[in-house]
PDB file of C-alpha atoms in Angstrom:
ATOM      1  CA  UNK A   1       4.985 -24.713  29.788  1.00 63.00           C
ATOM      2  CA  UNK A   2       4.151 -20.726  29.278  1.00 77.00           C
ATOM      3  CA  UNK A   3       3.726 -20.395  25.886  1.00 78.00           C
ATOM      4  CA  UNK A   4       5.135 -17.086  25.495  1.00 89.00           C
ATOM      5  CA  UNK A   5       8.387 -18.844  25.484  1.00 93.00           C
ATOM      6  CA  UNK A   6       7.786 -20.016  22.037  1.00 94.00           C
ATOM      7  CA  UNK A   7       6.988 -16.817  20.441  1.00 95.00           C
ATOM      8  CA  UNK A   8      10.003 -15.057  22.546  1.00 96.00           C
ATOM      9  CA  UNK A   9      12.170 -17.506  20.483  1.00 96.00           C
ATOM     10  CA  UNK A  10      10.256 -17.309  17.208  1.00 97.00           C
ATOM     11  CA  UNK A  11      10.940 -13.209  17.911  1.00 96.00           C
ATOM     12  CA  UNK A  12      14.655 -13.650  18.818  1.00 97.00           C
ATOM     13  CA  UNK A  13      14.732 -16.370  15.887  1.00 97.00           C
ATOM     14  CA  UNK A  14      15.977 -18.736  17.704  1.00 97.00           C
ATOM     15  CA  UNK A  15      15.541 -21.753  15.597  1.00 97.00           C
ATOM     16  CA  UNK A  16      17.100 -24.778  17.652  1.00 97.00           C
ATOM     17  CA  UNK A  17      14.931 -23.397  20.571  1.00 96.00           C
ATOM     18  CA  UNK A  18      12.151 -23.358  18.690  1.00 95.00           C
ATOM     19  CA  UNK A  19      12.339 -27.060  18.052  1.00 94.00           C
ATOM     20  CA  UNK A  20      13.637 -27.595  22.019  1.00 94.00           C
ATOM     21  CA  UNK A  21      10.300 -26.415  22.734  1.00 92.00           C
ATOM     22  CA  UNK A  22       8.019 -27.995  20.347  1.00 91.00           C
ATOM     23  CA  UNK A  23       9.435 -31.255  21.184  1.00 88.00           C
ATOM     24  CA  UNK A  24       8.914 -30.781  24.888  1.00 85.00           C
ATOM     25  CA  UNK A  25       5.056 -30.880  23.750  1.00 79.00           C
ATOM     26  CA  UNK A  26       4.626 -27.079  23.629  1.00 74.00           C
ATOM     27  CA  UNK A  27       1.051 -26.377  22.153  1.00 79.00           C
ATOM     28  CA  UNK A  28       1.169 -25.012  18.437  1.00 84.00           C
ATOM     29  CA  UNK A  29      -2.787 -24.234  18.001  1.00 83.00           C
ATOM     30  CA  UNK A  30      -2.363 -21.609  21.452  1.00 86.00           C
ATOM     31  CA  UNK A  31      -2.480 -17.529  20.187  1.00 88.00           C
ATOM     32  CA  UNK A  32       0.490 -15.062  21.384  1.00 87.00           C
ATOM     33  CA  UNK A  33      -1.467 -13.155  24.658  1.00 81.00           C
ATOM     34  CA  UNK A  34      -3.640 -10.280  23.112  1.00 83.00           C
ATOM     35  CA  UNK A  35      -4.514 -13.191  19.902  1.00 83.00           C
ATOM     36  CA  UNK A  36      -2.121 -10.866  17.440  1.00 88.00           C
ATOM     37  CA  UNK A  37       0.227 -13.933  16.300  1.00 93.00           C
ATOM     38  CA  UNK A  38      -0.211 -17.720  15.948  1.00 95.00           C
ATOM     39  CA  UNK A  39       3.515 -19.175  16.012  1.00 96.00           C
ATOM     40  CA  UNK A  40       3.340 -19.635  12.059  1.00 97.00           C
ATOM     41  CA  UNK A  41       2.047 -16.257  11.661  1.00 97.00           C
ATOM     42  CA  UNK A  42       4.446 -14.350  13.416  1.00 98.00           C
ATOM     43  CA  UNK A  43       7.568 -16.965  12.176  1.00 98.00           C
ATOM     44  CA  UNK A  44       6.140 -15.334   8.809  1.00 98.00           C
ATOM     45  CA  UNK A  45       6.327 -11.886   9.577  1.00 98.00           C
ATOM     46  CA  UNK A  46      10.242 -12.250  11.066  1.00 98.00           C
ATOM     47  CA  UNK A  47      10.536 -13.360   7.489  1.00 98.00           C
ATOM     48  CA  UNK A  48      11.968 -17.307   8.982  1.00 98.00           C
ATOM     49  CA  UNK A  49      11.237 -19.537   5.883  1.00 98.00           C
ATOM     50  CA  UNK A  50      13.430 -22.465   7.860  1.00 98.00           C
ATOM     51  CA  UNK A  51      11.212 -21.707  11.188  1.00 98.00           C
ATOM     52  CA  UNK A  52       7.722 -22.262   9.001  1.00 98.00           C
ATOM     53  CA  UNK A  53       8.912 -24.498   7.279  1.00 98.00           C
ATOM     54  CA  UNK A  54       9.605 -26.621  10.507  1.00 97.00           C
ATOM     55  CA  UNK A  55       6.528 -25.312  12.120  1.00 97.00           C
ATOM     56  CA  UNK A  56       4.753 -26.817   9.462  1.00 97.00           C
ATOM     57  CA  UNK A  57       6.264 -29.976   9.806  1.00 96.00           C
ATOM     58  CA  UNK A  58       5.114 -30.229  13.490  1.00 94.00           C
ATOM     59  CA  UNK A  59       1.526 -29.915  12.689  1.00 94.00           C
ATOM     60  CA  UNK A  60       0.752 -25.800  12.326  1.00 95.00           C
ATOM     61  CA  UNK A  61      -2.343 -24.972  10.395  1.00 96.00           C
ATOM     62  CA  UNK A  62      -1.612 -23.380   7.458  1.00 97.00           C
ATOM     63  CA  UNK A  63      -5.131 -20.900   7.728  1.00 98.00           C
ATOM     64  CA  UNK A  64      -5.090 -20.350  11.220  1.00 96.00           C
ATOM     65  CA  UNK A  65      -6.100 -16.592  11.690  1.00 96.00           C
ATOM     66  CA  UNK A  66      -4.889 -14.085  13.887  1.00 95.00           C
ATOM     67  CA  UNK A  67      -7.518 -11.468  15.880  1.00 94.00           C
ATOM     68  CA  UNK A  68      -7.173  -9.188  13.370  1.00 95.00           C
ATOM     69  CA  UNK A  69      -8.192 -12.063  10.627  1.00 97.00           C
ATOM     70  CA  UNK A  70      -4.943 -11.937   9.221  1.00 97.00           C
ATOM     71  CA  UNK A  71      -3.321 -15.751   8.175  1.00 98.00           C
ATOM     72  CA  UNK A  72       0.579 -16.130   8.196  1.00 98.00           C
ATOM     73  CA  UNK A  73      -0.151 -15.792   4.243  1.00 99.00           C
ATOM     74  CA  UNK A  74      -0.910 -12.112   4.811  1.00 99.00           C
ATOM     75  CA  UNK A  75       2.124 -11.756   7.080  1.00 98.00           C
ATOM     76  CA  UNK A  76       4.295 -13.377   4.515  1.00 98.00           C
ATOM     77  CA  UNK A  77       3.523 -11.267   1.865  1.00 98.00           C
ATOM     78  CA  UNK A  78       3.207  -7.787   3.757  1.00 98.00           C
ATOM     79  CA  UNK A  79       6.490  -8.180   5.436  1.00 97.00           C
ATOM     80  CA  UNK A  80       7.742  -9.754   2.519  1.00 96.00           C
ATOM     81  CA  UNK A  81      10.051 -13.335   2.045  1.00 96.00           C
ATOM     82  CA  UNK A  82       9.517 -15.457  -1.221  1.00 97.00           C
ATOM     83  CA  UNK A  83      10.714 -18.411  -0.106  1.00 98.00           C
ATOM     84  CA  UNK A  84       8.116 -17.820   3.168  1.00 98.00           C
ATOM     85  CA  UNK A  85       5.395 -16.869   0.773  1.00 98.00           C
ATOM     86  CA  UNK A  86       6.447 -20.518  -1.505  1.00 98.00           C
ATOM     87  CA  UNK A  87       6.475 -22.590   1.476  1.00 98.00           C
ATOM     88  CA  UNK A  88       2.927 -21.702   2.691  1.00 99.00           C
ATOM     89  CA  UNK A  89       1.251 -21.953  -0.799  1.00 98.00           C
ATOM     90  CA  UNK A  90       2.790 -25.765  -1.273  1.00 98.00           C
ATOM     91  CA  UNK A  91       1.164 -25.927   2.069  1.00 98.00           C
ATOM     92  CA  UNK A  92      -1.999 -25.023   0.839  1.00 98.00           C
ATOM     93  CA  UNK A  93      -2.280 -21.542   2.133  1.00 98.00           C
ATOM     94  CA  UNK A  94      -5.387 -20.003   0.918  1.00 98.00           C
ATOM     95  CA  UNK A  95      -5.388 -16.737  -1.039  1.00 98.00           C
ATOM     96  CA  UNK A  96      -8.649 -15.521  -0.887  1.00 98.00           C
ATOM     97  CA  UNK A  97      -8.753 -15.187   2.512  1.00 98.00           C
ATOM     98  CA  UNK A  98      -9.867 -12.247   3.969  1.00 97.00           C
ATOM     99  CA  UNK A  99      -8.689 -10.426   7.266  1.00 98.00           C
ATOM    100  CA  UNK A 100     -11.124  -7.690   8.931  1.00 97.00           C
ATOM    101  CA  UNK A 101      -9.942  -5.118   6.981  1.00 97.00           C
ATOM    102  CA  UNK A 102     -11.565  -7.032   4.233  1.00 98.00           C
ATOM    103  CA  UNK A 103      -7.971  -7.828   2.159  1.00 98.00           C
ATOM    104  CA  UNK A 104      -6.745 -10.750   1.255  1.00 98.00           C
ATOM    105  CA  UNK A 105      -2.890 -11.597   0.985  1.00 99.00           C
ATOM    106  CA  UNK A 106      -2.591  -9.760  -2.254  1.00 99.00           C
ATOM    107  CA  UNK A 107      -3.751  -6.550  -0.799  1.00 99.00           C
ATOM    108  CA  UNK A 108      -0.916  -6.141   1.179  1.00 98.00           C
ATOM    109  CA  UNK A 109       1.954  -6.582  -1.574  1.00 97.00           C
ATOM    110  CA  UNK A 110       3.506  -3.364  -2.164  1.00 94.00           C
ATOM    111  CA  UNK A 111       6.265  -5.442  -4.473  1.00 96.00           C
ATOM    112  CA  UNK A 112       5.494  -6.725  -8.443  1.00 98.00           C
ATOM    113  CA  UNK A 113       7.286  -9.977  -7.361  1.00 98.00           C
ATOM    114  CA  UNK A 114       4.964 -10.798  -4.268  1.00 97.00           C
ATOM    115  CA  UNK A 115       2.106  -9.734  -6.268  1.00 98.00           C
ATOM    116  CA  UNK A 116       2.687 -11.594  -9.528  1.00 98.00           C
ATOM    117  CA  UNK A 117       2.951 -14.506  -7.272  1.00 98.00           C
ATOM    118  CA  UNK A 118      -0.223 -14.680  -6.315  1.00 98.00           C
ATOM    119  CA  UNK A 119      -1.913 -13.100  -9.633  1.00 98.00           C
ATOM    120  CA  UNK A 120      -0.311 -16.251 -11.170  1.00 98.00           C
ATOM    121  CA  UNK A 121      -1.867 -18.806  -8.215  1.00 97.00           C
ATOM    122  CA  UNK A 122      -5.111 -17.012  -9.306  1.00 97.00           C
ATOM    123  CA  UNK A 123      -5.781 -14.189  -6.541  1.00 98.00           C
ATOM    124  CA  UNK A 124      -8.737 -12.378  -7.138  1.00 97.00           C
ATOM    125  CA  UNK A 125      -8.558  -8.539  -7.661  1.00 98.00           C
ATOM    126  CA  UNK A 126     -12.397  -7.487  -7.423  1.00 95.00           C
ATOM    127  CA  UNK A 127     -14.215  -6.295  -4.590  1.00 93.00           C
ATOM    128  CA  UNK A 128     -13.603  -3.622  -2.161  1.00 96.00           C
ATOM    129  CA  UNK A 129     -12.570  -2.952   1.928  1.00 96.00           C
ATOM    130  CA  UNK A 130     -14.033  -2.191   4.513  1.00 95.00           C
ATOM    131  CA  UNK A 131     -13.293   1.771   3.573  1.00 94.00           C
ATOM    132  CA  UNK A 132     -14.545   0.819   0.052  1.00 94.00           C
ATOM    133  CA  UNK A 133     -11.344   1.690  -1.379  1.00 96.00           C
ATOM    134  CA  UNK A 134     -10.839  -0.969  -4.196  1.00 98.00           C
ATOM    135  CA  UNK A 135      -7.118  -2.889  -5.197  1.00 98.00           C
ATOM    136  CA  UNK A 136      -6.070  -0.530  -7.667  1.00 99.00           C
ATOM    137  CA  UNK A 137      -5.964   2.358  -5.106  1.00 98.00           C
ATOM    138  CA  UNK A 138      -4.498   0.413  -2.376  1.00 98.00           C
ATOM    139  CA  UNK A 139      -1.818  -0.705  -4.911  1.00 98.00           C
ATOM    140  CA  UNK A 140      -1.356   2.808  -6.108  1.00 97.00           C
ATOM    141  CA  UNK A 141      -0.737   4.419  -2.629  1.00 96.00           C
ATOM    142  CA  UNK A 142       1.028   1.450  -1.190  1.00 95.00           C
ATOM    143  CA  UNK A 143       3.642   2.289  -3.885  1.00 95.00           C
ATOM    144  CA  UNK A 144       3.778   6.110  -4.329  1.00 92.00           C
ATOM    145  CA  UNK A 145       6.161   6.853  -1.930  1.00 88.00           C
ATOM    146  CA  UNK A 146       8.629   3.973  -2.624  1.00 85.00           C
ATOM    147  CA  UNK A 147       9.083   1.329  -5.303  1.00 91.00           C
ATOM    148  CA  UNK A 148       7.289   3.332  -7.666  1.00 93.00           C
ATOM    149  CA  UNK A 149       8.346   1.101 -10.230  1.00 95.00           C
ATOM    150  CA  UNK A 150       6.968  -1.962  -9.059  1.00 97.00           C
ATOM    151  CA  UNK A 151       3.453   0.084  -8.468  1.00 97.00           C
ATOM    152  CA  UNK A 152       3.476   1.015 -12.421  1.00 98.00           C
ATOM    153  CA  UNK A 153       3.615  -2.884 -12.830  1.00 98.00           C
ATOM    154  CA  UNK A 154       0.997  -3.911 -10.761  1.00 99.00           C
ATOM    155  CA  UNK A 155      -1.383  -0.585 -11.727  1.00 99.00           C
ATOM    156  CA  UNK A 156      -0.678  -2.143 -15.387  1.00 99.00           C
ATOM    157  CA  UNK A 157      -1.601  -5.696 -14.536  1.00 99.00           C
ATOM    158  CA  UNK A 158      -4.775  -4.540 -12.565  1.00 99.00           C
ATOM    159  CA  UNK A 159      -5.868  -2.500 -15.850  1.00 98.00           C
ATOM    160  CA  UNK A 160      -5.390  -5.635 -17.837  1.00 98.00           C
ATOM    161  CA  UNK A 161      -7.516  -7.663 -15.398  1.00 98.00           C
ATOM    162  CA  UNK A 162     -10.462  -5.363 -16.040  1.00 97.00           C
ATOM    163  CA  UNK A 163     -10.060  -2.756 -13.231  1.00 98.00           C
ATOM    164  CA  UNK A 164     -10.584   0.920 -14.340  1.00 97.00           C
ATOM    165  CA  UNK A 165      -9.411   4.275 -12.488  1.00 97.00           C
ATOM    166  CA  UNK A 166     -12.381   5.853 -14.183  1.00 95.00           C
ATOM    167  CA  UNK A 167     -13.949   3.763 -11.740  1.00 95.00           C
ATOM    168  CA  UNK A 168     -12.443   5.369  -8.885  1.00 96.00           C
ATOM    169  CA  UNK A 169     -14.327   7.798  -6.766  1.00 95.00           C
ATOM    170  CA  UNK A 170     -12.967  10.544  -4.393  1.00 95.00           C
ATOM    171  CA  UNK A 171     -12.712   9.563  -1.067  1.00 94.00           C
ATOM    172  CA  UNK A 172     -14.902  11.556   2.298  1.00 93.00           C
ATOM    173  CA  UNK A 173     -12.780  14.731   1.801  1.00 94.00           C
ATOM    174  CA  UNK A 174     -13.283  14.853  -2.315  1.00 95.00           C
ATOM    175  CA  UNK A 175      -9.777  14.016  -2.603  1.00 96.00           C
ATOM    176  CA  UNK A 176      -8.918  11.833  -5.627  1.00 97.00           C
ATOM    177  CA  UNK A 177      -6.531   9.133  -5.875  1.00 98.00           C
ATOM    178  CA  UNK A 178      -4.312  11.506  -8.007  1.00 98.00           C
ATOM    179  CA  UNK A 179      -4.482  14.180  -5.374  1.00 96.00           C
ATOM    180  CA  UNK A 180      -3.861  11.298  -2.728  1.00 96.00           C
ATOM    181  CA  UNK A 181      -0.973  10.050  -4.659  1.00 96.00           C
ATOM    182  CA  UNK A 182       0.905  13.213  -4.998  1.00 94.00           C
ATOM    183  CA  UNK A 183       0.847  13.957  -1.218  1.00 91.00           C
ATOM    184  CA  UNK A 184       2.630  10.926  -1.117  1.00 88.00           C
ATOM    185  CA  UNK A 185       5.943  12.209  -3.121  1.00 79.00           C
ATOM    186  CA  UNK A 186       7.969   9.954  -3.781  1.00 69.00           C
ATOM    187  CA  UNK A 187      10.709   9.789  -0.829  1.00 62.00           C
ATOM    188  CA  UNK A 188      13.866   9.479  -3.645  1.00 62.00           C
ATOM    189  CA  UNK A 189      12.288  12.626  -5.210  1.00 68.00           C
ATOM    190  CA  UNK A 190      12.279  11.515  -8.887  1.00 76.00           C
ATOM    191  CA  UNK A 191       9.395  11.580 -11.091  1.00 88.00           C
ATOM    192  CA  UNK A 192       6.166  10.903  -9.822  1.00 93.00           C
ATOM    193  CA  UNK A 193       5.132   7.668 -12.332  1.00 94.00           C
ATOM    194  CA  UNK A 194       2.102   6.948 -10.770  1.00 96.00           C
ATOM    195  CA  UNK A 195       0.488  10.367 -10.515  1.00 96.00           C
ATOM    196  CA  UNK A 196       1.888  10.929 -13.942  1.00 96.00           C
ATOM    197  CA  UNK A 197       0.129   7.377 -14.927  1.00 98.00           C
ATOM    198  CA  UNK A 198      -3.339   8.226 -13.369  1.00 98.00           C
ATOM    199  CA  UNK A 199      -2.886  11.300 -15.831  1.00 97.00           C
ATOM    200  CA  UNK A 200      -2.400   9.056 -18.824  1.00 96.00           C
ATOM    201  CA  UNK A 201      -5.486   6.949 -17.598  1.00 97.00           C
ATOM    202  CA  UNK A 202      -7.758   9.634 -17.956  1.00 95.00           C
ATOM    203  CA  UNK A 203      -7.912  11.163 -13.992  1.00 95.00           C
ATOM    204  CA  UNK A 204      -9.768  14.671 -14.115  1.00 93.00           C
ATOM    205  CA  UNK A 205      -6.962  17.016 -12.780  1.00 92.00           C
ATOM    206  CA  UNK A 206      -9.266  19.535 -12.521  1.00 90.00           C
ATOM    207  CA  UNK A 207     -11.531  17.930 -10.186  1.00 92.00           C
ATOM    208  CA  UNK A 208     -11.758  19.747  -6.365  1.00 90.00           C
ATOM    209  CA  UNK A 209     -12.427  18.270  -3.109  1.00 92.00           C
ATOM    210  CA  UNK A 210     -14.500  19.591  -0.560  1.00 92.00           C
ATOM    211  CA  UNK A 211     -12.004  22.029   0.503  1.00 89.00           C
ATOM    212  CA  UNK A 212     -11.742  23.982  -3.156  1.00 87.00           C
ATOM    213  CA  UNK A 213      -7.629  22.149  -3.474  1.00 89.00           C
ATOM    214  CA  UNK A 214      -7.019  20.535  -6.456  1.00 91.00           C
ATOM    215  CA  UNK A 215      -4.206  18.327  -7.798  1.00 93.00           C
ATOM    216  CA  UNK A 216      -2.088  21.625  -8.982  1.00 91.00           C
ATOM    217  CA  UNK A 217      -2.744  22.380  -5.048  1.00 90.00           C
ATOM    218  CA  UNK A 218      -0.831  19.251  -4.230  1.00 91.00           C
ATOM    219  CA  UNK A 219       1.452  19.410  -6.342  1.00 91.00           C
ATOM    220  CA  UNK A 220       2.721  22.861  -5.378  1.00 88.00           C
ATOM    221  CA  UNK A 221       2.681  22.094  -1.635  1.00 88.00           C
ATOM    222  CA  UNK A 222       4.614  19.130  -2.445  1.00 88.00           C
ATOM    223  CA  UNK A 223       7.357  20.923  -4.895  1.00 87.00           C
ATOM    224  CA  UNK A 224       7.274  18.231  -7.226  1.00 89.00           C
ATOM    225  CA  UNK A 225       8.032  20.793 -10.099  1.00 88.00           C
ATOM    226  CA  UNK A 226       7.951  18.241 -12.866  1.00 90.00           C
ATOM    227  CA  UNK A 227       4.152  17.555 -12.432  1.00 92.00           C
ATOM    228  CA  UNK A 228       3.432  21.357 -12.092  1.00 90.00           C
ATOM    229  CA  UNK A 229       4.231  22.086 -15.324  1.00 90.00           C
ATOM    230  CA  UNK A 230       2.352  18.636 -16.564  1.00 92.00           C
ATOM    231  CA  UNK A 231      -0.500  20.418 -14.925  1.00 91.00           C
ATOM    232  CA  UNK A 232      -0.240  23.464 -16.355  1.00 88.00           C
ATOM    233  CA  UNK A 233       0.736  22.249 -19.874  1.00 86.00           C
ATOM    234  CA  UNK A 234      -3.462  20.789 -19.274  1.00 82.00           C
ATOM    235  CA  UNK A 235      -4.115  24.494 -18.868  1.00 72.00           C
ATOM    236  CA  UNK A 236      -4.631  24.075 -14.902  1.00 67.00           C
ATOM    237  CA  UNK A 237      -4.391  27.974 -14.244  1.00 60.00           C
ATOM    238  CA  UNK A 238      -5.433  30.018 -10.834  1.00 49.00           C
ATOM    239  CA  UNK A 239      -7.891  27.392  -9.599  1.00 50.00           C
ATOM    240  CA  UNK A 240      -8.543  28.908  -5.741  1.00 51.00           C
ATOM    241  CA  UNK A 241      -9.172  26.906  -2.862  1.00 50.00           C
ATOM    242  CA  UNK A 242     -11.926  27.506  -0.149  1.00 50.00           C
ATOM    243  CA  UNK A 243      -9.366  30.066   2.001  1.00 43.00           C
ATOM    244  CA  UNK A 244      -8.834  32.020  -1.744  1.00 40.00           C
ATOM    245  CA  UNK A 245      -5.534  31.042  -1.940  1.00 51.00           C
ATOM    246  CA  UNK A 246      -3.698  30.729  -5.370  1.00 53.00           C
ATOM    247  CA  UNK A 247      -2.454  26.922  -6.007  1.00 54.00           C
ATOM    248  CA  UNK A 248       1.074  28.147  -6.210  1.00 53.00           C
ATOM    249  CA  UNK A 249       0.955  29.794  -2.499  1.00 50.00           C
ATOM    250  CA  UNK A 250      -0.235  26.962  -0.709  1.00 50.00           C
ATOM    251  CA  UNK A 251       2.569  25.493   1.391  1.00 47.00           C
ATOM    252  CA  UNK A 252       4.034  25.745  -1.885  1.00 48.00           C
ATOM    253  CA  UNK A 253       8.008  24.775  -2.387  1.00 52.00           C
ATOM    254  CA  UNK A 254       7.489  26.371  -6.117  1.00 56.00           C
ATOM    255  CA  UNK A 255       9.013  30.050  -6.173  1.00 53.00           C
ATOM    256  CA  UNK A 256       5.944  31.698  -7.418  1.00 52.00           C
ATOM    257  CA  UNK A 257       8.185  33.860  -9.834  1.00 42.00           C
ATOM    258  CA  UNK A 258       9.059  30.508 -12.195  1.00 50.00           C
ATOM    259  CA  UNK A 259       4.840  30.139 -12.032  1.00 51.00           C
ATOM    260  CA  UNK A 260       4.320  33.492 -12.962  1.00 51.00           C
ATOM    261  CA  UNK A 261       5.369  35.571 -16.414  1.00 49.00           C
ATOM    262  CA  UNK A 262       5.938  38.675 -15.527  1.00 37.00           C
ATOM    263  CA  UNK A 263       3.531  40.115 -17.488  1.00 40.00           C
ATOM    264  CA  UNK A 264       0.716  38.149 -15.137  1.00 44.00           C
ATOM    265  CA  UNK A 265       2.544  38.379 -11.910  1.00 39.00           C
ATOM    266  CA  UNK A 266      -0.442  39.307  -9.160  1.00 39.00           C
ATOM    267  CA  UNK A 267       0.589  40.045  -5.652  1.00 40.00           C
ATOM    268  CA  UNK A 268      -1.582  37.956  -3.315  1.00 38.00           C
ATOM    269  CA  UNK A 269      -2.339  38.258   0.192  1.00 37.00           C
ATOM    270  CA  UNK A 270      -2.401  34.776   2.485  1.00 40.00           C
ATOM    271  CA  UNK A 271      -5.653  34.667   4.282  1.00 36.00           C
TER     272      UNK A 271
END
């Protein structure tokens, strides 16, 4: 039997033909061609609690790992289902397991309910990935641009746990996580918590990457006008990048004449 006819009807979720298959002795331990999905893995990320739940049932290891190293834990939680995510941990689904990106499940929650699931089973938020980049800033740009709420939760939880944004360094470019965050406007356009939060937590705003920008840089070419004037009520004034361009001309969406008093208004040339 080809077994691409199991994970055509785990894709088409196709339950009953699913089970037609299995019990015509079709092989659970074989890999989707290419090694990207076991059958329980990619029954997880269709979100098909009923499907793992039988696949289970019929023998599928719970910690089989995919070619990228990821377990249909990891799939659960990324593409998120809670009663998927349930049914593997009563299986025993273990969540410290790490992919090749060096995450484990929790890493790729982006929601407070996925992620206090596993905070309460005991995931671990130490360490770093492969890129170095530790769980508070994966959590904070996983959630900047959506579900902003949620991240403030989580960002909360992680402080509590004993992670600290003071230990956060900027990344190649000398970009910050608050610079990082606030190219990632939120989509809805409301207030930006979590670059507002980073703020709170002690983030130097005044801090520039390799490029001269800084986060008043960001926030300009972003138009998120609410964090401008946060930034400038810091005293963040005519910091210039490595082109000599004024903050408030970058891509800016800011009308340089609410920036400006009159009585300091500059004209300025774009190099």
């Amino acid at each position: 039997m080809d077994p691409s006819e199991l994970f055509e009807a785990i894709r088409a979720k196709k339950l009953e033909t699913v089970k037609k298959l299995l019990n015509e002795d079709c092989d659970l331990s074989v890999f989707e061609e290419g090694g990207n999905n076991t059958a329980l893995a990619l029954a997880a990320y269709m979100r098909q609690p009923e499907m793992i739940e039988y696949l289970l049932k019929k023998g599928a290891n719970v910690n089989d790992r995919t070619k990228s190293g990821r377990t249909a834990l990891h799939q659960a939680v990324w593409q998120y289902d809670k009663r998927s995510v349930e049914l593997l941990l009563e299986a025993g689904a273990d969540i410290h397991a790490f992919d090749n990106e060096n995450w484990t499940p929790i890493w790729l929650s982006d929601r407070w309910e996925s992620f206090s699931i596993l905070i309460e089973r005991g995931a671990r938020v130490d360490g770093v990935d492969q890129d170095g980049a530790t769980l508070l800033k994966r959590m904070a740009l996983a959630t900047s641009s959506s579900r902003q709420d949620d991240g403030i939760k989580m960002l909360n939880k992680l402080v509590e746990l004993g992670l600290k944004v003071s230990n956060e360094k900027p990344n190649e470019y000398g970009k910050t996580l608050l610079m990082e965050t606030i190219n990632q406007y939120p989509t809805n356009k409301e207030k930006n918590q979590i670059a507002h939060w980073l703020l709170e937590q002690g983030m130097d705003p005044l801090h520039g990457s390799k490029s001269g920008g800084t986060a008043l840089h960001y926030a300009c070419k972003v138009g998120d006008l609410e964090l401008v004037k946060t930034l400038l009520s810091l005293g963040i004034l005519f910091y210039r990048d490595s082109s000599v361009r004024i903050a408030f001309l970058q891509e800016s969406r800011i009308k340089s004449d609410f920036l400006l008093p009159a009585k300091r208004r500059v004209r300025f040339e774009k190099s």
